[in-house]
Short mmCIF file of C-alpha atoms and ligand atoms in Angstrom, two decimals:
data_model
loop_
_atom_site.label_atom_id
_atom_site.label_comp_id
_atom_site.label_asym_id
_atom_site.label_seq_id
_atom_site.Cartn_x
_atom_site.Cartn_y
_atom_site.Cartn_z
CA MET A 1 14.08 42.39 8.79
CA ALA A 2 10.35 42.79 8.10
CA ASP A 3 11.09 45.68 5.79
CA GLU A 4 13.65 43.64 3.93
CA LEU A 5 11.16 40.79 3.50
CA ILE A 6 8.55 43.16 2.12
CA ALA A 7 11.16 44.50 -0.25
CA VAL A 8 12.09 41.00 -1.40
CA PHE A 9 8.53 40.06 -2.17
CA SER A 10 7.81 43.27 -3.99
CA TYR A 11 9.63 41.73 -6.97
CA PRO A 12 7.08 39.99 -9.20
CA PHE A 13 9.44 37.05 -9.84
CA MET A 14 9.73 36.42 -6.10
CA GLN A 15 5.96 36.53 -5.74
CA ARG A 16 5.60 34.01 -8.54
CA ALA A 17 8.25 31.77 -7.06
CA LEU A 18 6.58 31.92 -3.66
CA VAL A 19 3.10 31.05 -4.95
CA VAL A 20 4.18 28.23 -7.25
CA GLY A 21 6.75 26.94 -4.78
CA ILE A 22 4.34 26.68 -1.87
CA LEU A 23 1.77 24.87 -3.97
CA VAL A 24 4.32 22.50 -5.49
CA SER A 25 5.92 21.72 -2.13
CA LEU A 26 2.51 20.96 -0.69
CA CYS A 27 1.64 18.56 -3.52
CA ALA A 28 5.07 16.98 -3.48
CA ALA A 29 4.86 16.27 0.23
CA LEU A 30 1.37 14.79 0.00
CA LEU A 31 2.38 12.35 -2.72
CA GLY A 32 5.80 11.72 -1.28
CA THR A 33 4.60 9.68 1.67
CA SER A 34 2.96 7.15 -0.59
CA LEU A 35 5.96 7.00 -2.90
CA VAL A 36 8.41 6.44 -0.06
CA LEU A 37 6.27 3.70 1.45
CA LYS A 38 5.78 1.98 -1.87
CA ARG A 39 9.56 2.03 -2.39
CA TYR A 40 9.19 4.36 -5.35
CA SER A 41 11.45 7.04 -3.93
CA MET A 42 13.48 7.25 -7.11
CA ILE A 43 10.53 7.62 -9.46
CA GLY A 44 10.64 11.40 -9.04
CA ASP A 45 14.27 11.43 -10.02
CA GLY A 46 13.63 9.39 -13.16
CA LEU A 47 10.63 11.42 -14.21
CA SER A 48 12.42 14.71 -13.73
CA HIS A 49 15.11 13.64 -16.20
CA VAL A 50 12.41 12.68 -18.64
CA GLY A 51 11.00 16.14 -18.02
CA TYR A 52 14.38 17.61 -18.87
CA GLY A 53 14.45 15.70 -22.17
CA ALA A 54 10.93 16.84 -22.97
CA PHE A 55 11.74 20.47 -22.23
CA ALA A 56 14.75 20.24 -24.52
CA ILE A 57 12.66 18.85 -27.37
CA ALA A 58 10.01 21.50 -26.78
CA ALA A 59 12.63 24.22 -26.88
CA ALA A 60 14.09 22.85 -30.13
CA ALA A 61 10.67 22.54 -31.75
CA GLY A 62 9.56 25.88 -30.42
CA ILE A 63 6.41 24.59 -28.69
CA ALA A 64 4.98 25.34 -25.27
CA PRO A 65 7.28 23.64 -22.74
CA LEU A 66 4.79 22.69 -20.03
CA GLY A 67 2.08 21.70 -22.49
CA PHE A 68 4.49 19.26 -24.13
CA ALA A 69 6.34 17.99 -21.08
CA ILE A 70 3.34 17.12 -18.93
CA PRO A 71 1.86 14.51 -21.30
CA VAL A 72 5.30 13.05 -22.07
CA VAL A 73 6.16 12.63 -18.40
CA ILE A 74 2.73 11.16 -17.61
CA ALA A 75 3.25 8.64 -20.41
CA SER A 76 6.65 7.69 -18.97
CA ALA A 77 5.12 7.29 -15.52
CA PHE A 78 2.64 4.82 -16.99
CA LEU A 79 5.44 3.04 -18.79
CA LEU A 80 7.37 2.66 -15.52
CA LEU A 81 4.27 1.40 -13.75
CA TYR A 82 3.67 -1.11 -16.52
CA ILE A 83 7.26 -2.40 -16.51
CA THR A 84 7.30 -2.86 -12.73
CA ARG A 85 3.87 -4.50 -12.86
CA LYS A 86 4.99 -7.06 -15.39
CA GLY A 87 7.94 -7.81 -13.14
CA LYS A 88 10.38 -8.34 -15.98
CA MET A 89 12.69 -5.65 -14.69
CA GLY A 90 13.10 -4.13 -11.25
CA GLY A 91 11.64 -0.69 -10.78
CA ASP A 92 15.05 0.81 -10.00
CA SER A 93 16.65 -0.53 -13.18
CA ALA A 94 13.74 0.67 -15.29
CA ILE A 95 14.04 4.14 -13.77
CA ALA A 96 17.79 4.20 -14.37
CA ILE A 97 17.39 3.30 -18.04
CA LEU A 98 14.58 5.74 -18.62
CA SER A 99 16.23 8.69 -16.92
CA SER A 100 19.64 8.37 -18.54
CA SER A 101 18.11 7.79 -21.99
CA ALA A 102 15.86 10.81 -21.66
CA LEU A 103 18.74 12.95 -20.50
CA ALA A 104 20.92 11.78 -23.40
CA ILE A 105 18.21 12.32 -26.00
CA GLY A 106 17.56 15.79 -24.62
CA MET A 107 21.26 16.70 -24.89
CA ILE A 108 21.49 15.42 -28.48
CA VAL A 109 18.36 17.25 -29.58
CA LEU A 110 19.71 20.46 -28.13
CA ALA A 111 23.12 20.00 -29.76
CA LEU A 112 21.71 19.14 -33.19
CA ASN A 113 19.39 22.12 -33.23
CA ARG A 114 22.02 24.45 -31.82
CA VAL A 115 19.47 25.65 -29.33
CA SER A 116 20.98 27.23 -26.34
CA ILE A 117 18.84 26.93 -23.30
CA ASP A 118 20.27 27.52 -19.91
CA ILE A 119 20.95 23.94 -18.86
CA ASN A 120 21.93 25.09 -15.44
CA SER A 121 18.50 26.49 -14.79
CA TYR A 122 16.85 23.24 -15.83
CA MET A 123 19.09 21.07 -13.74
CA PHE A 124 19.18 23.26 -10.67
CA GLY A 125 16.14 25.42 -11.13
CA SER A 126 15.75 29.10 -11.42
CA ILE A 127 13.25 31.39 -9.84
CA LEU A 128 13.53 33.59 -12.89
CA ALA A 129 12.34 30.83 -15.20
CA LEU A 130 8.67 31.21 -14.36
CA SER A 131 6.52 33.17 -16.77
CA GLU A 132 3.03 34.45 -16.09
CA GLU A 133 1.49 31.47 -17.96
CA ASP A 134 3.68 29.04 -16.05
CA VAL A 135 2.28 30.41 -12.86
CA VAL A 136 -1.32 30.03 -13.97
CA LEU A 137 -0.77 26.50 -15.24
CA SER A 138 1.18 25.54 -12.12
CA VAL A 139 -1.53 26.86 -9.84
CA ILE A 140 -4.22 24.97 -11.75
CA CYS A 141 -2.21 21.73 -11.71
CA SER A 142 -1.38 22.01 -8.03
CA VAL A 143 -4.96 22.64 -7.04
CA ILE A 144 -6.08 19.62 -9.07
CA VAL A 145 -3.41 17.46 -7.42
CA CYS A 146 -4.36 18.59 -3.91
CA VAL A 147 -8.09 18.12 -4.39
CA THR A 148 -7.63 14.69 -6.00
CA PHE A 149 -5.33 13.64 -3.20
CA ILE A 150 -7.81 14.66 -0.50
CA LEU A 151 -10.68 12.87 -2.24
CA LEU A 152 -8.65 9.69 -2.71
CA TYR A 153 -6.79 9.90 0.59
CA HIS A 154 -8.35 6.89 2.33
CA ARG A 155 -8.08 4.70 -0.71
CA ILE A 156 -4.50 5.74 -1.31
CA PHE A 157 -3.81 4.75 2.29
CA ALA A 158 -5.46 1.36 1.82
CA VAL A 159 -3.61 0.67 -1.43
CA THR A 160 -0.29 1.78 0.03
CA PHE A 161 -0.68 -0.16 3.25
CA ASP A 162 -1.83 -3.50 1.90
CA GLU A 163 -2.49 -3.87 -1.78
CA SER A 164 -3.87 -7.41 -1.69
CA PHE A 165 -6.34 -6.68 1.09
CA ALA A 166 -7.42 -3.54 -0.71
CA SER A 167 -8.11 -5.32 -3.96
CA ALA A 168 -9.82 -8.20 -2.13
CA THR A 169 -12.31 -5.69 -0.75
CA GLY A 170 -13.01 -4.37 -4.21
CA ILE A 171 -10.72 -1.35 -4.39
CA ARG A 172 -9.36 -0.99 -7.91
CA THR A 173 -5.71 -0.85 -6.93
CA GLY A 174 -4.52 -0.43 -10.51
CA VAL A 175 -6.58 2.72 -10.88
CA TYR A 176 -5.19 4.26 -7.70
CA ASN A 177 -1.62 3.34 -8.57
CA SER A 178 -2.11 5.09 -11.90
CA PHE A 179 -3.54 8.10 -10.13
CA ILE A 180 -0.48 8.32 -7.91
CA SER A 181 1.79 8.08 -10.95
CA VAL A 182 -0.06 10.71 -12.94
CA LEU A 183 -0.19 13.14 -10.03
CA THR A 184 3.51 12.57 -9.38
CA ALA A 185 4.33 13.25 -13.02
CA VAL A 186 2.40 16.52 -12.95
CA VAL A 187 4.05 17.71 -9.76
CA ILE A 188 7.51 16.84 -11.11
CA VAL A 189 7.07 18.77 -14.34
CA VAL A 190 5.53 21.78 -12.66
CA GLY A 191 8.09 21.81 -9.89
CA MET A 192 11.24 21.26 -11.91
CA ARG A 193 11.17 24.72 -13.49
CA LEU A 194 11.56 26.18 -10.06
CA MET A 195 13.54 23.53 -8.23
CA GLY A 196 15.40 21.94 -11.09
CA ALA A 197 15.44 18.38 -12.37
CA LEU A 198 18.03 17.28 -9.87
CA LEU A 199 16.35 18.66 -6.80
CA ILE A 200 12.60 18.26 -7.31
CA SER A 201 12.67 14.58 -6.46
CA SER A 202 14.32 15.21 -3.12
CA LEU A 203 11.54 17.65 -2.39
CA MET A 204 9.10 14.77 -2.71
CA ILE A 205 10.80 12.41 -0.30
CA PHE A 206 12.60 14.55 2.27
CA PRO A 207 9.54 15.85 4.15
CA SER A 208 7.95 12.39 4.41
CA LEU A 209 11.17 10.81 5.57
CA SER A 210 11.56 13.52 8.19
CA SER A 211 8.05 13.20 9.56
CA MET A 212 8.23 9.38 9.56
CA ARG A 213 10.97 9.70 12.17
CA VAL A 214 8.58 11.10 14.75
CA CYS A 215 4.93 10.58 13.70
CA LYS A 216 2.97 7.40 14.40
CA GLY A 217 0.04 7.55 12.02
CA PHE A 218 -0.42 7.96 8.29
CA LYS A 219 -2.53 11.07 8.75
CA SER A 220 -0.04 12.70 11.10
CA VAL A 221 2.82 11.87 8.73
CA THR A 222 0.91 13.35 5.81
CA ILE A 223 0.02 16.57 7.62
CA CYS A 224 3.43 16.91 9.21
CA SER A 225 5.26 16.46 5.91
CA ALA A 226 3.02 19.01 4.20
CA VAL A 227 3.89 21.54 6.90
CA ILE A 228 7.61 20.70 6.82
CA SER A 229 7.66 20.96 3.06
CA VAL A 230 6.05 24.39 2.91
CA VAL A 231 8.11 25.77 5.78
CA CYS A 232 11.37 24.45 4.31
CA PHE A 233 10.52 25.84 0.91
CA THR A 234 9.70 29.29 2.21
CA SER A 235 12.73 29.56 4.46
CA GLY A 236 14.97 28.08 1.76
CA LEU A 237 13.69 30.56 -0.80
CA ILE A 238 14.19 33.56 1.46
CA GLY A 239 17.51 32.33 2.83
CA SER A 240 18.95 31.61 -0.61
CA TYR A 241 17.92 35.08 -1.77
CA PHE A 242 19.78 36.78 1.05
CA ILE A 243 22.97 34.76 0.91
CA ASP A 244 22.76 34.55 -2.87
CA VAL A 245 22.93 30.77 -3.50
CA PRO A 246 20.85 28.70 -5.97
CA THR A 247 17.28 28.43 -4.69
CA GLY A 248 16.82 24.70 -5.21
CA ALA A 249 20.06 23.89 -3.42
CA GLY A 250 19.13 26.16 -0.52
CA ILE A 251 15.76 24.44 -0.10
CA VAL A 252 17.32 20.99 -0.13
CA VAL A 253 19.84 21.98 2.53
CA VAL A 254 17.07 23.28 4.77
CA ASN A 255 15.23 19.99 4.23
CA LEU A 256 18.35 18.07 5.13
CA ALA A 257 18.74 20.05 8.34
CA VAL A 258 15.12 19.35 9.29
CA PHE A 259 15.58 15.67 8.53
CA LEU A 260 18.64 15.45 10.78
CA ILE A 261 16.81 17.23 13.61
CA PHE A 262 13.78 14.96 13.29
CA ALA A 263 15.97 11.86 13.15
CA LEU A 264 17.61 12.98 16.38
CA VAL A 265 14.25 13.68 18.01
CA GLY A 266 13.03 10.24 16.90
CA LYS A 267 16.07 8.60 18.45
CA VAL A 268 15.60 10.47 21.71
CA LYS A 269 11.89 9.60 21.83
CA GLU A 270 12.66 5.92 21.35
CA ARG A 271 14.70 5.77 24.51
CA MET B 1 -27.19 -22.41 2.63
CA LYS B 2 -24.11 -22.75 0.46
CA LEU B 3 -21.95 -19.65 0.61
CA ILE B 4 -19.30 -20.75 -1.84
CA GLU B 5 -19.19 -23.72 -4.16
CA CYS B 6 -16.10 -24.61 -6.18
CA LYS B 7 -16.43 -27.14 -8.97
CA ASP B 8 -13.52 -28.77 -10.81
CA LEU B 9 -11.43 -25.74 -10.05
CA CYS B 10 -8.01 -25.47 -11.65
CA MET B 11 -5.49 -22.67 -11.19
CA LYS B 12 -2.22 -22.22 -13.01
CA TYR B 13 0.92 -20.13 -12.87
CA GLU B 14 2.36 -19.61 -16.35
CA GLY B 15 0.72 -22.79 -17.60
CA VAL B 16 1.84 -24.94 -14.67
CA PRO B 17 -1.10 -25.99 -12.51
CA ALA B 18 -0.90 -25.17 -8.80
CA PHE B 19 -3.84 -27.54 -8.31
CA GLU B 20 -6.43 -29.21 -10.50
CA ASN B 21 -10.01 -30.51 -10.35
CA LEU B 22 -10.74 -29.26 -6.89
CA SER B 23 -14.37 -29.44 -5.77
CA PHE B 24 -15.71 -28.40 -2.41
CA SER B 25 -18.30 -26.16 -0.85
CA ILE B 26 -18.78 -24.04 2.25
CA ASP B 27 -22.06 -23.74 4.08
CA GLU B 28 -23.10 -20.88 6.27
CA GLY B 29 -21.65 -21.30 9.76
CA ASP B 30 -18.90 -23.69 8.69
CA PHE B 31 -15.36 -23.55 10.00
CA LEU B 32 -13.32 -24.86 7.11
CA CYS B 33 -9.63 -25.50 7.66
CA ILE B 34 -7.42 -25.80 4.60
CA VAL B 35 -4.29 -27.82 5.31
CA GLY B 36 -1.55 -29.27 3.16
CA GLU B 37 2.16 -29.19 2.56
CA ASN B 38 4.05 -26.09 1.43
CA GLY B 39 3.41 -25.26 -2.18
CA SER B 40 0.25 -27.34 -2.47
CA GLY B 41 -1.70 -24.31 -3.61
CA LYS B 42 -3.53 -23.16 -0.49
CA SER B 43 -2.73 -19.48 -0.86
CA THR B 44 -3.41 -19.74 -4.56
CA LEU B 45 -6.88 -21.10 -3.85
CA VAL B 46 -7.47 -18.27 -1.41
CA LYS B 47 -6.52 -15.75 -4.09
CA GLY B 48 -8.84 -17.49 -6.52
CA ILE B 49 -11.78 -17.22 -4.13
CA LEU B 50 -11.05 -13.55 -3.54
CA GLY B 51 -10.73 -12.81 -7.23
CA LEU B 52 -7.13 -11.67 -6.84
CA LYS B 53 -6.09 -14.28 -9.39
CA LYS B 54 -8.06 -15.73 -12.29
CA TYR B 55 -8.75 -19.45 -12.32
CA SER B 56 -8.17 -21.29 -15.57
CA SER B 57 -11.09 -23.72 -15.51
CA GLY B 58 -13.96 -24.86 -13.36
CA SER B 59 -16.20 -22.53 -11.45
CA ILE B 60 -16.59 -20.68 -8.17
CA GLU B 61 -20.16 -19.78 -7.28
CA PHE B 62 -21.15 -17.43 -4.52
CA GLY B 63 -24.48 -17.60 -2.73
CA GLY B 64 -25.49 -14.99 -0.17
CA VAL B 65 -22.08 -13.37 -0.12
CA LYS B 66 -20.35 -11.13 -2.66
CA PRO B 67 -16.63 -11.61 -3.29
CA LYS B 68 -15.82 -8.19 -1.91
CA GLU B 69 -17.75 -8.92 1.28
CA ILE B 70 -15.14 -11.41 2.39
CA GLY B 71 -12.94 -10.38 5.28
CA TYR B 72 -9.42 -11.34 4.25
CA LEU B 73 -6.31 -11.79 6.32
CA PRO B 74 -3.32 -12.19 4.00
CA GLN B 75 -0.54 -14.70 4.67
CA GLN B 76 2.00 -11.94 4.48
CA THR B 77 0.98 -8.35 4.73
CA ALA B 78 2.55 -6.20 2.10
CA ALA B 79 2.94 -3.51 4.75
CA GLN B 80 6.55 -2.87 5.58
CA LYS B 81 8.29 -2.61 8.88
CA ASP B 82 8.49 1.16 8.90
CA PHE B 83 4.95 1.93 7.74
CA PRO B 84 3.47 4.68 9.90
CA ALA B 85 -0.19 3.89 10.54
CA THR B 86 -2.16 3.81 13.75
CA VAL B 87 -4.19 0.76 14.67
CA ARG B 88 -7.35 2.79 14.20
CA GLU B 89 -6.36 3.81 10.67
CA VAL B 90 -5.62 0.21 9.73
CA VAL B 91 -8.90 -1.12 11.13
CA LEU B 92 -10.93 1.67 9.50
CA SER B 93 -9.48 0.85 6.10
CA GLY B 94 -11.48 -2.40 6.26
CA CYS B 95 -14.67 -0.34 5.97
CA LEU B 96 -13.85 1.12 2.57
CA ASN B 97 -15.78 -1.52 0.65
CA ARG B 98 -19.00 -0.25 2.24
CA ASN B 99 -18.73 3.27 0.91
CA ALA B 100 -19.02 2.83 -2.86
CA LEU B 101 -17.50 6.06 -4.18
CA PHE B 102 -17.97 8.27 -1.13
CA PRO B 103 -14.45 9.48 -0.36
CA PHE B 104 -14.52 9.72 3.44
CA TYR B 105 -15.42 7.53 6.38
CA THR B 106 -18.99 7.79 7.62
CA LYS B 107 -20.20 7.80 11.22
CA GLU B 108 -21.27 4.18 10.81
CA ASN B 109 -17.80 3.25 9.56
CA LYS B 110 -16.22 4.75 12.64
CA ALA B 111 -18.72 3.12 14.98
CA ARG B 112 -18.09 -0.20 13.33
CA ALA B 113 -14.32 0.11 13.59
CA LYS B 114 -14.71 0.98 17.25
CA ARG B 115 -16.87 -2.09 17.81
CA GLU B 116 -14.42 -4.43 16.10
CA ILE B 117 -11.54 -2.90 18.03
CA GLU B 118 -13.41 -3.67 21.23
CA ARG B 119 -14.31 -7.15 20.04
CA MET B 120 -10.63 -7.90 19.39
CA LYS B 121 -9.71 -6.34 22.75
CA ILE B 122 -7.21 -3.92 21.29
CA GLU B 123 -8.64 -0.64 22.63
CA SER B 124 -5.56 -0.09 24.75
CA ILE B 125 -3.31 -0.05 21.67
CA ALA B 126 -5.74 1.68 19.30
CA ASP B 127 -3.64 4.83 18.99
CA LYS B 128 -0.31 3.06 18.79
CA SER B 129 1.58 2.66 15.59
CA TYR B 130 1.00 -0.66 13.82
CA ARG B 131 4.75 -1.03 13.23
CA ASP B 132 5.44 -1.01 17.00
CA LEU B 133 3.14 -3.95 17.79
CA SER B 134 4.06 -7.56 18.42
CA GLY B 135 3.15 -10.19 15.84
CA GLY B 136 0.15 -11.38 17.82
CA GLN B 137 -1.16 -7.86 18.30
CA GLN B 138 -0.71 -7.18 14.60
CA GLN B 139 -2.76 -10.26 13.74
CA ARG B 140 -5.55 -9.05 16.01
CA VAL B 141 -5.51 -5.69 14.28
CA LEU B 142 -5.69 -7.32 10.86
CA LEU B 143 -8.51 -9.54 12.09
CA ALA B 144 -10.40 -6.46 13.27
CA ARG B 145 -9.85 -4.92 9.86
CA ALA B 146 -11.14 -8.06 8.17
CA LEU B 147 -14.22 -8.00 10.42
CA CYS B 148 -14.92 -4.44 9.34
CA ALA B 149 -15.19 -5.70 5.79
CA THR B 150 -17.64 -8.50 6.53
CA GLU B 151 -20.06 -10.04 8.96
CA LYS B 152 -20.46 -13.20 6.96
CA LEU B 153 -17.25 -14.79 5.84
CA LEU B 154 -13.66 -14.59 7.02
CA LEU B 155 -10.81 -15.94 4.93
CA LEU B 156 -7.65 -16.30 6.98
CA ASP B 157 -4.36 -17.36 5.40
CA GLU B 158 -2.16 -18.76 8.17
CA PRO B 159 -3.25 -16.37 10.92
CA VAL B 160 -1.16 -18.08 13.60
CA SER B 161 2.15 -18.61 11.86
CA GLY B 162 4.97 -17.15 13.88
CA LEU B 163 2.92 -16.74 17.06
CA ASP B 164 3.88 -18.32 20.36
CA PRO B 165 1.73 -21.22 21.66
CA ILE B 166 -0.20 -19.10 24.13
CA VAL B 167 -1.04 -16.38 21.65
CA THR B 168 -1.83 -19.07 19.09
CA SER B 169 -4.45 -20.66 21.29
CA GLU B 170 -5.83 -17.21 22.10
CA MET B 171 -6.17 -16.58 18.38
CA TYR B 172 -7.96 -19.90 17.93
CA GLU B 173 -10.35 -19.03 20.74
CA VAL B 174 -11.06 -15.65 19.18
CA ILE B 175 -11.71 -17.20 15.79
CA HIS B 176 -13.77 -19.96 17.37
CA GLU B 177 -15.93 -17.39 19.14
CA LEU B 178 -16.42 -15.45 15.93
CA ASN B 179 -17.51 -18.65 14.26
CA HIS B 180 -19.94 -19.28 17.10
CA SER B 181 -21.45 -15.85 16.69
CA GLY B 182 -22.36 -16.77 13.12
CA VAL B 183 -19.33 -15.83 11.02
CA THR B 184 -18.32 -18.47 8.52
CA VAL B 185 -14.57 -19.05 8.63
CA ILE B 186 -12.12 -20.41 6.09
CA MET B 187 -8.65 -20.75 7.52
CA VAL B 188 -5.41 -21.95 6.00
CA THR B 189 -3.16 -23.48 8.60
CA HIS B 190 -0.29 -25.88 9.15
CA ASP B 191 -1.42 -26.53 12.68
CA ILE B 192 -3.14 -29.82 11.96
CA HIS B 193 -4.27 -30.60 15.50
CA ASN B 194 -5.99 -27.33 16.11
CA ALA B 195 -7.43 -27.62 12.61
CA VAL B 196 -9.22 -30.87 13.41
CA HIS B 197 -10.05 -29.62 16.90
CA TYR B 198 -11.71 -26.36 15.91
CA GLY B 199 -12.60 -26.94 12.27
CA SER B 200 -15.90 -28.48 11.26
CA LYS B 201 -14.61 -29.32 7.80
CA ILE B 202 -11.17 -29.99 6.40
CA LEU B 203 -9.76 -29.48 2.95
CA ASN B 204 -6.41 -31.22 2.66
CA MET B 205 -4.54 -30.20 -0.46
CA SER B 206 -1.57 -32.05 -1.85
CA LYS B 207 0.19 -32.07 -5.19
CA ASN B 208 -2.07 -34.49 -7.09
CA ASP B 209 -4.86 -35.31 -4.73
CA TYR B 210 -7.07 -33.70 -2.17
CA PHE B 211 -9.40 -34.58 0.68
CA PHE B 212 -12.57 -32.72 1.52
CA GLY B 213 -14.91 -33.72 4.32
CA THR B 214 -15.76 -33.24 7.96
CA SER B 215 -12.93 -33.27 10.45
CA ASP B 216 -14.26 -36.49 11.98
CA GLU B 217 -13.91 -38.19 8.62
CA TYR B 218 -10.55 -36.60 8.11
CA ILE B 219 -8.89 -38.08 11.21
CA THR B 220 -9.50 -41.56 9.87
CA THR B 221 -7.63 -40.89 6.63
CA GLU B 222 -4.12 -41.77 5.62
CA SER B 223 -3.27 -38.17 4.83
CA PHE B 224 -4.11 -37.13 8.37
CA ARG B 225 -1.76 -39.84 9.68
CA LEU B 226 0.90 -38.55 7.33
CA MET B 227 0.37 -34.92 8.21
CA SER B 228 0.56 -35.54 11.94
CA ARG B 229 3.26 -38.19 11.76
CA GLY B 230 5.99 -35.84 12.92
CA CYS B 231 4.20 -35.53 16.18
CA PHE B 232 3.52 -39.22 16.78
CA HIS B 233 7.22 -39.93 16.57
CA GLY B 234 8.10 -36.80 18.44
CA GLU B 235 7.55 -36.08 22.05
CA GLY B 236 4.99 -38.19 23.82
CA GLY B 237 1.61 -36.65 24.34
CA CYS B 238 2.04 -34.10 21.58
CA PHE B 239 -1.05 -35.33 19.82
CA THR B 240 -4.11 -34.46 21.82
CA HIS B 241 -7.31 -34.58 19.95
CA GLY B 242 -9.82 -33.10 22.28
CA ARG B 243 -13.13 -33.71 20.64
N1 ATP C 1 3.53 -15.72 -8.20
C1 ATP C 1 3.79 -17.00 -8.54
N2 ATP C 1 4.34 -17.28 -9.75
C2 ATP C 1 4.60 -18.56 -10.11
N3 ATP C 1 4.32 -19.62 -9.35
C3 ATP C 1 3.79 -19.42 -8.15
C4 ATP C 1 3.50 -18.10 -7.67
N4 ATP C 1 2.95 -18.19 -6.44
C5 ATP C 1 2.91 -19.51 -6.14
N5 ATP C 1 3.41 -20.25 -7.16
C6 ATP C 1 3.51 -21.71 -7.19
O1 ATP C 1 2.23 -22.26 -6.98
C7 ATP C 1 2.27 -23.35 -6.08
C8 ATP C 1 1.33 -23.11 -4.93
O2 ATP C 1 1.77 -22.00 -4.16
P1 ATP C 1 0.96 -21.47 -2.90
O3 ATP C 1 1.57 -20.21 -2.46
O4 ATP C 1 -0.48 -21.47 -3.22
O5 ATP C 1 1.27 -22.63 -1.83
P2 ATP C 1 0.79 -22.74 -0.34
O6 ATP C 1 0.03 -24.01 -0.23
O7 ATP C 1 0.11 -21.51 0.11
O8 ATP C 1 2.17 -22.89 0.42
P3 ATP C 1 2.61 -22.39 1.87
O9 ATP C 1 2.14 -23.43 2.82
O10 ATP C 1 4.09 -22.37 1.80
O11 ATP C 1 2.02 -21.05 2.10
C9 ATP C 1 3.74 -23.48 -5.66
O12 ATP C 1 4.29 -24.56 -6.36
C10 ATP C 1 4.38 -22.19 -6.07
O13 ATP C 1 5.68 -22.42 -6.50
MG1 MG C 2 0.43 -20.02 1.53
#
């Protein structure tokens, strides 16, 4: 078994997938708790479809995919925040409109330009999709997200727990909400190459939902979901390699299993 | 010393005034109770004082206290039922306004949170999850958090709504003691009898009119009779004014 594992990770593409995947899962889990508690669970889903549209346009125009997609997705995250703020439209409806429009525009751009990119790999992810530059950019982004999150941790807690108290005590809630959105956007774009547009958002919310079944505090939930996320990613990656199924799908199934176990443990503890 | 002075204050929602031409002031050591029917603008006024909502005309002046040094207890906490947070984490978050841009809690912050937890007598539940507490316990936790943010002025928006009579009077005693130890208190409440009992001053808001004065003056007014009418006609002995 150990020999087989060493053999698996002697492939450069597996090494890249492992490094980027662990970093992205860590970031996703950190942000996920806040998103779940703020009832923004679907924002990841919406943004990943925008990311898909942006990647399509970048492919058609022949420009750097990540360099183009990151700003576009950040802008959409701000747009969503603004729409929900103004209260004219519910957050869920805004996300639905944005994600289906972006998906549609992406498809049309691809069709018009007769570009053939592997749609499957964008929707469901591909561990082969990562180039050397992708890895460098992903590592930089993930480190920035992690460091920012740690520095803002207590304020993110305050803003997530009780926004009006936080702003009454002089915390600029708007600034921290924007931070959360921007960081989410970055994680989505970086992660969707590996995990796919359809699956990256579940990676953000599954670990938090699992740890919320059993943990009592915000800190314990945050730490627990980070651990769950990394463990699920690694075992999903290895498992999907051996039984030859799509990586993203494998990771989600592992997450689902963990969630069910934690839900059961939570139920038992309650009694 | 005047802590807060409001002059001709007017606040609107989308052009419709919630209240107009309101003038009153709070001195250090006061216990001001804000009463009035639903929708008369009490919570709106609270948000105006805290700077959570802009007022459209008039002025609010602060003396000896900065707006972000007010300990606030919201009418409804935005926190949801399933929010995982320990009591300690919630109380500590009240200290954030002391740290400027420093990202973590200092030793003093932690000591202060510990002191307020002891003051509110919630040590035994300090490591429990906030979501698993009863309503009265939750209010104590939020009060401890508010106390972390201030030693001067507490602003409480209906701190006793939904609490049983025993816990309610416990809450009043706690707040009363805080007031005694030098904390100025502004409290919104529908509990008119406790308001005149504990409060030193009353602000009665209604749609077009308002009353502001000491509670002794207030009990002679028509609006007090109106506000407590339900009780006079209700069960005998409901109205006990113990001053
Ligand atoms: N977000 C809002 N948008 C528009 N109008 C609002 C909003 N919040 C309050 N109002 C209106 O402002 C008026 C005052 O509301 P406010 O919440 O201040 O009343 P209140 O005195 O606190 O009532 P209660 O005793 O029920 O808490 C009401 O007529 C209400 O309809
Ligand atoms: Mg109110």
